[in-house]
Coordinates of C-alpha atoms in Angstrom, one line a residue:
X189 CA -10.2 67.0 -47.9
X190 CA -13.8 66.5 -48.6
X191 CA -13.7 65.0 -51.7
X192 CA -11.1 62.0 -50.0
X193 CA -13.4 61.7 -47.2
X194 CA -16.5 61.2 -49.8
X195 CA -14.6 58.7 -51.7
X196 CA -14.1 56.6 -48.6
X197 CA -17.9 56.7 -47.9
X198 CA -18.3 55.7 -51.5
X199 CA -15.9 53.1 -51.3
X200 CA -17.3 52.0 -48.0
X201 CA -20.6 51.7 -49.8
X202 CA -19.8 50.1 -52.9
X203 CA -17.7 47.3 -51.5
X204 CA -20.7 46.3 -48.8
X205 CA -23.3 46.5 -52.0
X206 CA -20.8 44.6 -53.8
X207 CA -20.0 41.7 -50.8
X208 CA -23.7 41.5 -50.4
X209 CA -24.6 41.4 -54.4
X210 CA -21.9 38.4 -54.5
X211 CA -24.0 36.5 -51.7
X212 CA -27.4 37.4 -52.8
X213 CA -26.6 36.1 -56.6
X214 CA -25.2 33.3 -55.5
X215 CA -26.5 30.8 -53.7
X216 CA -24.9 28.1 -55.1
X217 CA -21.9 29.0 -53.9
X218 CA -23.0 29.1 -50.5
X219 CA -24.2 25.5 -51.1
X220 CA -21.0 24.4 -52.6
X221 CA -19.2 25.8 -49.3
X222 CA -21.3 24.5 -47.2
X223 CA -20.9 21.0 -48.2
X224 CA -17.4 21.1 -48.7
X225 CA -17.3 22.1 -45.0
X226 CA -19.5 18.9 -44.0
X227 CA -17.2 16.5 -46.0
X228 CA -13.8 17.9 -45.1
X229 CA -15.2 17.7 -41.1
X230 CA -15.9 14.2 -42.4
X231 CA -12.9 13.2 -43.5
X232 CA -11.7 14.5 -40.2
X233 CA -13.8 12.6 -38.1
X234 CA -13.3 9.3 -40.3
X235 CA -9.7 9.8 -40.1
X236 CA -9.5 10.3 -36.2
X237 CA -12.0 7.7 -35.3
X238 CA -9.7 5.4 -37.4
X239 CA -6.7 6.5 -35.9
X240 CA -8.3 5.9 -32.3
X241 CA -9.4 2.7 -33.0
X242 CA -6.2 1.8 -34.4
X243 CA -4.3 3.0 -31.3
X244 CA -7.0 0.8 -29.0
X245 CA -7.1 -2.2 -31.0
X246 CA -3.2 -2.0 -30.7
X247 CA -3.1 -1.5 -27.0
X248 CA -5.4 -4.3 -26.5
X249 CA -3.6 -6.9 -28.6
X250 CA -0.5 -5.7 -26.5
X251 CA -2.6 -6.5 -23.6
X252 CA -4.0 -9.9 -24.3
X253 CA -0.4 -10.8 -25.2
X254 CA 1.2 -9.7 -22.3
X255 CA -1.5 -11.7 -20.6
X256 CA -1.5 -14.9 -22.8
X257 CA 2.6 -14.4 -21.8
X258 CA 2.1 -14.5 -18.3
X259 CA -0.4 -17.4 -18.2
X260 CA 2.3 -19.6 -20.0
X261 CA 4.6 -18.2 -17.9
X262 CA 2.9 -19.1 -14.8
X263 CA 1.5 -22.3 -15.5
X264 CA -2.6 -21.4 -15.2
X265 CA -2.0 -20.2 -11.4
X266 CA -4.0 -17.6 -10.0
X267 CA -2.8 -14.6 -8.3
X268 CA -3.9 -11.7 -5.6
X269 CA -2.6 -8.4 -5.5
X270 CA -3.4 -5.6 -2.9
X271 CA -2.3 -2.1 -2.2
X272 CA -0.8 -1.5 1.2
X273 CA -0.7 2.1 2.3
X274 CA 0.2 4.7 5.2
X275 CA 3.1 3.3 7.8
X276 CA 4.2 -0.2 9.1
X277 CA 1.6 -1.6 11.0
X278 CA -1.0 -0.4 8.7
X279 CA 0.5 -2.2 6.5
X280 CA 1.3 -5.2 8.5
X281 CA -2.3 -5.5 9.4
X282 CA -3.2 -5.6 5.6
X283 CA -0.8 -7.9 4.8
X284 CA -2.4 -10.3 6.7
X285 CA -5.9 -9.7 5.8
X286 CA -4.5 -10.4 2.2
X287 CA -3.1 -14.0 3.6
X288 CA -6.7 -14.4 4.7
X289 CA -8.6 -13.1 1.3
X290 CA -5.7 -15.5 -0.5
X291 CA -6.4 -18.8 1.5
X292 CA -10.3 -18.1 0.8
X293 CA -10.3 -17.6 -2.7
X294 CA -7.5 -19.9 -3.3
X295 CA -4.7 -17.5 -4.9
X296 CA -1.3 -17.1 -4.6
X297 CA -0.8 -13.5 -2.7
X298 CA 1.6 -11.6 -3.9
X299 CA 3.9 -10.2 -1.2
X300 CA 4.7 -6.4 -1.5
X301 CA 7.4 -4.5 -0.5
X302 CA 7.4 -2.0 3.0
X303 CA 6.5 1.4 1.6
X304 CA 7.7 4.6 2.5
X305 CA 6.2 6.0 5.7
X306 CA 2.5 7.5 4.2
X307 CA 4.3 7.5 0.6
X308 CA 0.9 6.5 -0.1
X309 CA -2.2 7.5 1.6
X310 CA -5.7 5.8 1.8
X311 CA -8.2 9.1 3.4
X312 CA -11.0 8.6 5.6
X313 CA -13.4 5.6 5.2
X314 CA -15.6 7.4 8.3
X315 CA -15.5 10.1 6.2
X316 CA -16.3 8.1 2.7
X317 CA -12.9 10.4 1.6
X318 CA -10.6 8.2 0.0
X319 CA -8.4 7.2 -2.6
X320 CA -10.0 4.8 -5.2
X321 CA -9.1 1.3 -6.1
X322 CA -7.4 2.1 -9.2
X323 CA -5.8 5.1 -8.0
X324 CA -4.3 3.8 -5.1
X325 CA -3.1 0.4 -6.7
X326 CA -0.8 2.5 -9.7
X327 CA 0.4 4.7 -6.3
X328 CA 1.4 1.2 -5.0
X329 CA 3.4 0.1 -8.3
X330 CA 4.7 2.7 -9.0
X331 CA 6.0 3.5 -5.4
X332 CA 7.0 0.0 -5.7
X333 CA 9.1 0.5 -8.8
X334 CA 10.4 3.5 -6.9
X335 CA 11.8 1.6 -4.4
X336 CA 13.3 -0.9 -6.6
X337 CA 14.9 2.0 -8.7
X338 CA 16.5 3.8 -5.3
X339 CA 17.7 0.5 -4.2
X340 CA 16.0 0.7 -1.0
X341 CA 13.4 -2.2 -1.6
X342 CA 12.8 -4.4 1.6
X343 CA 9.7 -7.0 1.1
X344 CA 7.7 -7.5 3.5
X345 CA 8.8 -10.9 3.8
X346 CA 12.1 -9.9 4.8
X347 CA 11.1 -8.4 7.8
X348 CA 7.7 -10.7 8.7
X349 CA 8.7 -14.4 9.1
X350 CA 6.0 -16.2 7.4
X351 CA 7.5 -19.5 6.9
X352 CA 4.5 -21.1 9.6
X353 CA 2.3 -19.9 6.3
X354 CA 3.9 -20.7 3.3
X355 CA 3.4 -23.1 2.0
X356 CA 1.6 -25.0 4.1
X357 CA -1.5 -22.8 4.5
X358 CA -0.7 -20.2 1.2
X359 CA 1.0 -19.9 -1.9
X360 CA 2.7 -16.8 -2.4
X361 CA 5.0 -15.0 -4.9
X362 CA 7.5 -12.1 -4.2
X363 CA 6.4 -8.7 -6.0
X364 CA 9.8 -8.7 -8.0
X365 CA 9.3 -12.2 -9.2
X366 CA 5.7 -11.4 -10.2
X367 CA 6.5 -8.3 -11.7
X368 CA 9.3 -9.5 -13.9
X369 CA 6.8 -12.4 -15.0
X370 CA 4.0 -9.8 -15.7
X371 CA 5.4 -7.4 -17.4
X372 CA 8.3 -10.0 -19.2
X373 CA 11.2 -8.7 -18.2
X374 CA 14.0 -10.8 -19.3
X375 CA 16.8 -8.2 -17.4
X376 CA 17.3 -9.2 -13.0
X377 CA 16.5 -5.1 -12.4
X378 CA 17.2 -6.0 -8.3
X379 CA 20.8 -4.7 -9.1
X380 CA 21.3 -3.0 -12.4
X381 CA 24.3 -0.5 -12.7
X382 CA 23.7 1.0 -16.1
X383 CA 21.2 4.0 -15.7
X384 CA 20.4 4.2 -19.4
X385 CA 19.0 1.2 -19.4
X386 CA 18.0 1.4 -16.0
X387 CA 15.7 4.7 -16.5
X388 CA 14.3 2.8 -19.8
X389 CA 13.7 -0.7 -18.0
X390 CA 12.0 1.0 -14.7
X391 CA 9.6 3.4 -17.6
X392 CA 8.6 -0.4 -18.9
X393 CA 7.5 -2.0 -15.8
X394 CA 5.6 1.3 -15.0
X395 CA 3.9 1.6 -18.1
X396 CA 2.5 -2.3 -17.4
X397 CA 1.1 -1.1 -14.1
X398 CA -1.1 0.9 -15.3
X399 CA -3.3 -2.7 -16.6
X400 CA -2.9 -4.2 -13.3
X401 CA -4.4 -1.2 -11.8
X402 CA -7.5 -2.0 -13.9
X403 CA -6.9 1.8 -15.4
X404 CA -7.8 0.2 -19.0
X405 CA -10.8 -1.9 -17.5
X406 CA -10.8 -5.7 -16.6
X407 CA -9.4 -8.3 -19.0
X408 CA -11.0 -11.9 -19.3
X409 CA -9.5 -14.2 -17.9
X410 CA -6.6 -12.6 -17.4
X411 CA -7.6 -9.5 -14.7
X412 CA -10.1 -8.8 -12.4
X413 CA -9.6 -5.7 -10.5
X414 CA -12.0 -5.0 -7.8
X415 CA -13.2 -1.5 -7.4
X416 CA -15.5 -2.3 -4.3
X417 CA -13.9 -0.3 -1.1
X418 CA -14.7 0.7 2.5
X419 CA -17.4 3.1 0.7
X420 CA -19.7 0.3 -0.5
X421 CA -18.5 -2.8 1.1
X422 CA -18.0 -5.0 3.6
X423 CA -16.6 -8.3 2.9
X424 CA -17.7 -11.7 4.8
X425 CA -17.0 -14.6 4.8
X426 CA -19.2 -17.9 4.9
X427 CA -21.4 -16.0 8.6
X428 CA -25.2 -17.2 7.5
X429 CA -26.1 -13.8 7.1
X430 CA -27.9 -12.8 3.7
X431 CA -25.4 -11.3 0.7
X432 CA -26.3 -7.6 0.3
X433 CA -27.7 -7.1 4.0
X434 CA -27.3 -2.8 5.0
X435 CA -24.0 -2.4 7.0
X436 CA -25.2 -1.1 10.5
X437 CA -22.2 1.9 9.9
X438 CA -24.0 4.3 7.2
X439 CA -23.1 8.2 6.0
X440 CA -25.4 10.3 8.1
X441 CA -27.8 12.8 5.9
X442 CA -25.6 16.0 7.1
X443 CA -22.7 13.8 5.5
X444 CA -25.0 13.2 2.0
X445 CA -25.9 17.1 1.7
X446 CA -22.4 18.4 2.3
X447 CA -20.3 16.2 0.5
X448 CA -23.1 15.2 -2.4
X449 CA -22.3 11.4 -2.0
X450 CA -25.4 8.2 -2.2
X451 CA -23.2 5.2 -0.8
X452 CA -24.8 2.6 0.4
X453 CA -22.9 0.2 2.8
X454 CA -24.0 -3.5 1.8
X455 CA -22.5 -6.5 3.6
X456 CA -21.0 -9.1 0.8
X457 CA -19.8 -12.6 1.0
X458 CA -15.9 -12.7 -0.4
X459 CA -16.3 -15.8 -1.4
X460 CA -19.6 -16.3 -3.2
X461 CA -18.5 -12.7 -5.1
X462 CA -15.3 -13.5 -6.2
X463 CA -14.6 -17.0 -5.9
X464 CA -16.0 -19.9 -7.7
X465 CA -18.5 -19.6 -10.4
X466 CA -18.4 -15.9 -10.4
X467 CA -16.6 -13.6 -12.9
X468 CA -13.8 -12.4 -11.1
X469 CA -13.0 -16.7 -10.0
X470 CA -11.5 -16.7 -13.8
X471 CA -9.1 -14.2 -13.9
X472 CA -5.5 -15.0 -13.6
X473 CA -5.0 -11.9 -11.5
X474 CA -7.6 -10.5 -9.0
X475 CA -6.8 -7.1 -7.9
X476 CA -7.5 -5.7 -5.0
X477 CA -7.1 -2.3 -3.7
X478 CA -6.6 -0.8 0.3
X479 CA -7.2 -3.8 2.1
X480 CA -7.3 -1.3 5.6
X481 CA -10.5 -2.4 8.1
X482 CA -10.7 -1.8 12.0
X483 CA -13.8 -1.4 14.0
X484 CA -16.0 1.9 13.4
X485 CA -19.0 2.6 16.0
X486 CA -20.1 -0.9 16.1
X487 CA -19.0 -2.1 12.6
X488 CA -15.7 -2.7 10.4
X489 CA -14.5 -0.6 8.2
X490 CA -14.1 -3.2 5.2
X491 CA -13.6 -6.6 6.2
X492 CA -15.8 -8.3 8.6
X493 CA -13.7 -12.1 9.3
X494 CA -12.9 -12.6 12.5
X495 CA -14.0 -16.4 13.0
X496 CA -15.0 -19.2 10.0
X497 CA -16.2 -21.8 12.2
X498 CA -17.7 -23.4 9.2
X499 CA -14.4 -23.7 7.5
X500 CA -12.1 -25.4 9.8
X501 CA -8.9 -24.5 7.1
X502 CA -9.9 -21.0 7.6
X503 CA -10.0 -21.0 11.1
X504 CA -7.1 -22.3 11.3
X505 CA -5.6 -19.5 9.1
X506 CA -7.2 -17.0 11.1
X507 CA -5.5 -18.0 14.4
X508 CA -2.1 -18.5 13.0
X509 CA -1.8 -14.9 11.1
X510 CA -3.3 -13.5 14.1
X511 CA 0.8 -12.8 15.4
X512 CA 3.5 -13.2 12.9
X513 CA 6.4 -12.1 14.1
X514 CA 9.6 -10.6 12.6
X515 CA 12.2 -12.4 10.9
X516 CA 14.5 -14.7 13.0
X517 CA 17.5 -12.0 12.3
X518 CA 15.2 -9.6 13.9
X519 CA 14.0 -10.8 17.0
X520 CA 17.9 -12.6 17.9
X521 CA 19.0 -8.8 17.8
X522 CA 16.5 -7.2 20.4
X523 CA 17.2 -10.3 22.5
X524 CA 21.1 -9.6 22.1
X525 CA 20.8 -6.4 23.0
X526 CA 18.5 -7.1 26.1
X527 CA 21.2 -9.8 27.8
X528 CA 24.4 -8.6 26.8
X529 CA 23.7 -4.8 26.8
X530 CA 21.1 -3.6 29.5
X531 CA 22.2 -7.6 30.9
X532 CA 19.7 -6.9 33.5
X533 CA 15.6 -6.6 34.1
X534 CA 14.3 -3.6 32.6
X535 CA 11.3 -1.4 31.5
X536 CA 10.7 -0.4 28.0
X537 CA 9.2 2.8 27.3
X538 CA 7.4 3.2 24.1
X539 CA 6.7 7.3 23.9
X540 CA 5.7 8.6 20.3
X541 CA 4.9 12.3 20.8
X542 CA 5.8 13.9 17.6
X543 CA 3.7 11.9 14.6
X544 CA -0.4 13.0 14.1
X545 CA -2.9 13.0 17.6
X546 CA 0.3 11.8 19.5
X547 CA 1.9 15.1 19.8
X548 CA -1.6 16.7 21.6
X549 CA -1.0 13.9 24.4
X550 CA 1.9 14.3 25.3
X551 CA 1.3 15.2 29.4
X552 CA -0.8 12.3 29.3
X553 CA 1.8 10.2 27.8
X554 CA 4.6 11.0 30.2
X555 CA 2.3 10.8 33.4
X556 CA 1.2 6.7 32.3
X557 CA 5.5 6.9 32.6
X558 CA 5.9 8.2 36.1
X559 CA 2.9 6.0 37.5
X560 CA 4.7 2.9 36.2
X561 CA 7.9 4.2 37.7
X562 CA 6.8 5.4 40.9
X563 CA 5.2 1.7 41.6
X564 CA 8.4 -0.2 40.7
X565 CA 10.6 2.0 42.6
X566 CA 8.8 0.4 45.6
X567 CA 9.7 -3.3 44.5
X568 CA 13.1 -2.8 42.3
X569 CA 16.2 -2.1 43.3
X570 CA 17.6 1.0 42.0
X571 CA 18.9 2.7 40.0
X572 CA 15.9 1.3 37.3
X573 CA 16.7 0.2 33.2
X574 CA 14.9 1.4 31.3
X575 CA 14.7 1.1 27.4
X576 CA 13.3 4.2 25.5
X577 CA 11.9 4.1 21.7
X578 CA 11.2 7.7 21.0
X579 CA 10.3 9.8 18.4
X580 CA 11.7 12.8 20.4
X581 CA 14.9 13.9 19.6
X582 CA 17.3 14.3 22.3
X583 CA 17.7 18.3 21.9
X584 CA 14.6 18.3 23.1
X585 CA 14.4 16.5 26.1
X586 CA 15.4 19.4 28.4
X587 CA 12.2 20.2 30.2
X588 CA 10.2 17.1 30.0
X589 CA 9.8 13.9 32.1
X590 CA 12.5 12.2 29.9
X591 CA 15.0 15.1 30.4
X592 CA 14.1 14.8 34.2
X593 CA 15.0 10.5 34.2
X594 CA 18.2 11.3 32.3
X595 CA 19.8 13.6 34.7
X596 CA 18.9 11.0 37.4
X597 CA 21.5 8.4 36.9
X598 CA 21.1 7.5 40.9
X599 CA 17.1 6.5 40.6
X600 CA 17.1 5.6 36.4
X601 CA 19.8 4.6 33.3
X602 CA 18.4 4.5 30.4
X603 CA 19.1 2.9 27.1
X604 CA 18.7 3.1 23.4
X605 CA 19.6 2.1 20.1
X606 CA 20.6 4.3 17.2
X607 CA 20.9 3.2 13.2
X608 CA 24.2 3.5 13.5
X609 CA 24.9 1.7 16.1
X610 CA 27.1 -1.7 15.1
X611 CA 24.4 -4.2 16.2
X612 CA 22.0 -2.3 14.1
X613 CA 24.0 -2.6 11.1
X614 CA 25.0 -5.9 11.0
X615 CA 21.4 -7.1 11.6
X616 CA 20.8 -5.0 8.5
X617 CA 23.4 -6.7 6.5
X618 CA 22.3 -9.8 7.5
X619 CA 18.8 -9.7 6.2
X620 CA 19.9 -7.8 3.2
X621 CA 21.9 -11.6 2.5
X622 CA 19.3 -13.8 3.6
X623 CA 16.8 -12.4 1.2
X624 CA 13.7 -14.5 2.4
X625 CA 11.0 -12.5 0.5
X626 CA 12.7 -13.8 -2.8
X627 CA 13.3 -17.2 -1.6
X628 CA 9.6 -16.9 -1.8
X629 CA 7.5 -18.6 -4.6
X630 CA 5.8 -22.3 -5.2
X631 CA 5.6 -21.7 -9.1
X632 CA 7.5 -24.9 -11.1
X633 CA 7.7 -22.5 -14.0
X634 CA 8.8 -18.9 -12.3
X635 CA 12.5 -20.6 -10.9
X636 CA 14.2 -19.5 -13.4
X637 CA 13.3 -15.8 -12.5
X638 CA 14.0 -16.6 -9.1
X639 CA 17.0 -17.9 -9.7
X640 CA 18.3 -15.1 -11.6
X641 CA 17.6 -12.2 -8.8
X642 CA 20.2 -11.4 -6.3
X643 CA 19.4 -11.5 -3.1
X644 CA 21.9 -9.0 -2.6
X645 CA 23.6 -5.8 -4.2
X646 CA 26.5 -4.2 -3.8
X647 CA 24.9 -0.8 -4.4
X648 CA 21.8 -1.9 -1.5
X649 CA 21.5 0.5 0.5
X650 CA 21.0 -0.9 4.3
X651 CA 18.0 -2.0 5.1
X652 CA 16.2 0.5 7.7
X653 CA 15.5 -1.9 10.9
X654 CA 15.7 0.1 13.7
X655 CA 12.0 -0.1 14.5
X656 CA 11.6 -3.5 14.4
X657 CA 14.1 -4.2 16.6
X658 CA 13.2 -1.8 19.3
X659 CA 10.3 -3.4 19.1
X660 CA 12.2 -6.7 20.1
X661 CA 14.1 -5.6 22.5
X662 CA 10.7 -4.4 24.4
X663 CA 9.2 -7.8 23.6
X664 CA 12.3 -9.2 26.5
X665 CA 11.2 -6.1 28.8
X666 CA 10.7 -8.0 32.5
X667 CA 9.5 -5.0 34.3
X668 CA 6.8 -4.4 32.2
X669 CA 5.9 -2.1 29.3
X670 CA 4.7 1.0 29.4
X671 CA 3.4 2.2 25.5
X672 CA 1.5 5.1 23.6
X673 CA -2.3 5.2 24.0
X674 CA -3.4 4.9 20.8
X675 CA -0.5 4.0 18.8
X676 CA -0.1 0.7 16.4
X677 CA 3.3 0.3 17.7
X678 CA 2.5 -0.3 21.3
X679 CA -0.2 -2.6 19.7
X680 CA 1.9 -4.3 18.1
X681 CA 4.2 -4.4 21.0
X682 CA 1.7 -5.9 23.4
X683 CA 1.0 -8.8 20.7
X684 CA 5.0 -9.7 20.7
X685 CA 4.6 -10.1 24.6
X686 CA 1.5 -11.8 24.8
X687 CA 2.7 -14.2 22.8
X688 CA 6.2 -14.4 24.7
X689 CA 8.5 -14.1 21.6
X690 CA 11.4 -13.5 23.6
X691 CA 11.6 -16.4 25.5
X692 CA 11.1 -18.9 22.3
X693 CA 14.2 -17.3 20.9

């Protein structure tokens, strides 16, 4: 046993004096390995950076002639696009600050489709939290895409008459048209039936929205995407103030320590920035991202134009996007239902209590209700209409101030309108064959992909307008209306009455 465990010590120490003899003698070799291990990591790093810069020189000739494409194809006009976000009114009010931004700087807008209910979401510009430029505007395409792909695109064009607009005070394109002109697609994908070459078509258009979102950088004279937001910037317009003035709305030092950020709000002129003269004034596309503002402790959020009394165009455009109502298909259906349903005067109730802050006010809510009921039961006879838009299912009424007015049919009858419900589907069906968003589009050269498109499918699923025409049938509400504190929808509500939509039916 000894001797085996002696030769292992021996053999232990004979192959470490030999491994080091090997080294020690030869240092050449250690050389020669050496430098064979710098020119093979050489080869490597040749061989990669080639292969890189063969993949990017490739992606950027595909670019500039998708680009050069689209020019022809569009005959040297220039284009805005924007990315909506959150739910309908947000996006309606960005919609028409994109009308505005496109009658400044000139550009066709390009109209986008209604988006899911927060399929996308901006964040907090109070809280300088929010999604960036180019992440938000590849959200929007591809969400777009999406829509297309489900057969459940609506644009907002089919649902926002803006015929006072176009063409008279814009140009603009619908998204589809564009899209099919961008990335040159040949195929109408509005109503495709083959999924094969469905799934491969919709992976195409995709793939070209990553350049519009600017994900690759800008592209001269052929993009411009903007990555300016509500962090940095507010846009003007033509107000004698100097370019780059401080905003008065900055992040507090509490807000720079905890959340590590160094914005600086700076007001900037939209027009001296982007339009004429400057970089972005050559691009065939200028991208936007979130277009969002409203009013924040004395400032705006984004965009700052409210007046252009030194542009009398402007100004003009400013007034008349200030209400754009809903399609004539629309507002003839809430009227309908308003004289040859409820036939007589009636109240509309407005009540979200279910969606974000709304659901906390609730009491609140119901007692603005009971105030407005208790003074008309002194004037009207009885028993009182009243319309109801509600986010509250009916299940749960038992309990609350709306379970209380249904179960008094003597004092209150109440009415509503449910997506199945025959006037809501015909409306539907209706705009779904009048297709005005692509009967959209001043571009000689872009008829033929008009032309092309259906403005209906088979396979369309119906358009989802039950919103919109609640809101109509409040617009025709005599006794008054009684809305949400806080919520867009009553907003938007208040502007339909204020400028009398009903009667102008």
């Amino acid at each position: 046993m000894n001797s085996i465990l002696n030769f292992h010590k021996n053999s232990t120490k004979s192959w470490g004096k030999r491994k080091s003899s090997i080294f020690s003698r030869s240092p050449r070799l250690i050389l020669l390995v050496s430098v064979s291990t710098v020119f093979i990591l050489l080869l490597l790093f040749t061989s990669y950076t080639k292969t890189s810069n063969s993949f990017l020189h490739k992606a950027l000739n595909l670019q500039f002639s998708q680009c050069t494409t689209f020019q022809i194809l569009t005959g040297g006009e220039k284009f805005l696009f924007y990315a909506p976000h959150s739910g309908f009114s947000n996006q309606l009010s960005e919609f028409k600050n994109a009308i505005l931004l496109a009658g400044i700087l000139n550009r066709t807008l390009i109209v986008p489709p209604i988006l899911d209910h927060h399929a996308v979401a901006l964040g907090s510009c109070p809280k300088f939290r929010v999604l960036g430029p180019q992440d938000i505007r590849i959200a929007v395409f591809n969400h777009s895409i999406e829509l297309l792909q489900s057969r459940r695109y609506v644009s907002m064009a089919d649902i926002i008459d803006i015929s006072s607009l176009v063409p008279s005070s814009i140009r603009a394109i619908d998204f589809r048209i564009f899209a099919s002109l961008w990335c040159n697609v040949n195929e109408d994908f509005t109503c495709m039936n083959d999924r094969n070459a469905d799934a491969s078509l919709f992976s195409s258009l995709r793939h070209c929205g990553s350049m519009l979102s600017g994900l690759n950088g800008n592209i001269d004279k052929c993009l411009y995407a903007v990555d300016e937001d509500c962090r940095t910037t507010v846009w003007t317009y033509k107000n004698g103030e100097a370019d780059g003035m401080l905003d008065s709305f900055q992040p507090d030092e509490q807000l720079k320590k905890k959340k590590n950020i160094s914005y600086i709000r700076r007001h900037r002129d939209v027009y001296s920035t982007l339009g004429p003269g400057s970089e972005a004034e050559s691009a065939t596309v200028l991208a936007f991202g979130s277009l969002f503002t409203s009013p924040y402790k004395g400032s705006e959020l984004y965009i700052n134009i409210h007046e252009a009394k030194r542009d009398q165009r402007i100004q003009s455009l400013i007034e008349k996007s200030e209400f754009l109502p809903f399609a004539p298909e629309i507002l003839n259906a809430g009227k309908t239902f308003a004289l040859e349903t409820i036939k007589t005067p009636f109240l509309c109730a407005q009540l979200r209590l279910l969606d974000g802050q709304f659901k906390n006010h609730r009491k609140a809510t119901f007692l603005s209700l009971k105030q407005k009921l208790e003074s008309l039961q002194q004037t009207t006879p009885q028993p009182i209409n009243i319309f109801v838009m509600t986010d509250l299912p009916r299940g749960n009424w038992t309990g609350s101030c709306l379970g209380d007015l249904a179960s008094d049919s003597k004092h209150f009858k109440l009415f509503f309108l449910r997506e199945e419900d025959d006037l809501v589907m015909q409306t539907a069906k209706e705009l779904a064959a009048a297709g005005h968003g692509l009967r959209l589009g001043s571009l000689p050269r872009n008829r033929n992909s008009m032309n092309k498109m259906k403005m209906h499918c088979s396979s369309q699923r119906l358009l989802d307008i039950l919103l919109y025409i609640e809101e109509s049938v409040c617009a025709c509400a005599s006794l008054g209306f009684v809305g949400t504190a806080g919520s867009t929808i009553a907003e938007s509500i208040e502007l339909m009455r204020k400028f009398d939509v009903c009667t102008k039916l």
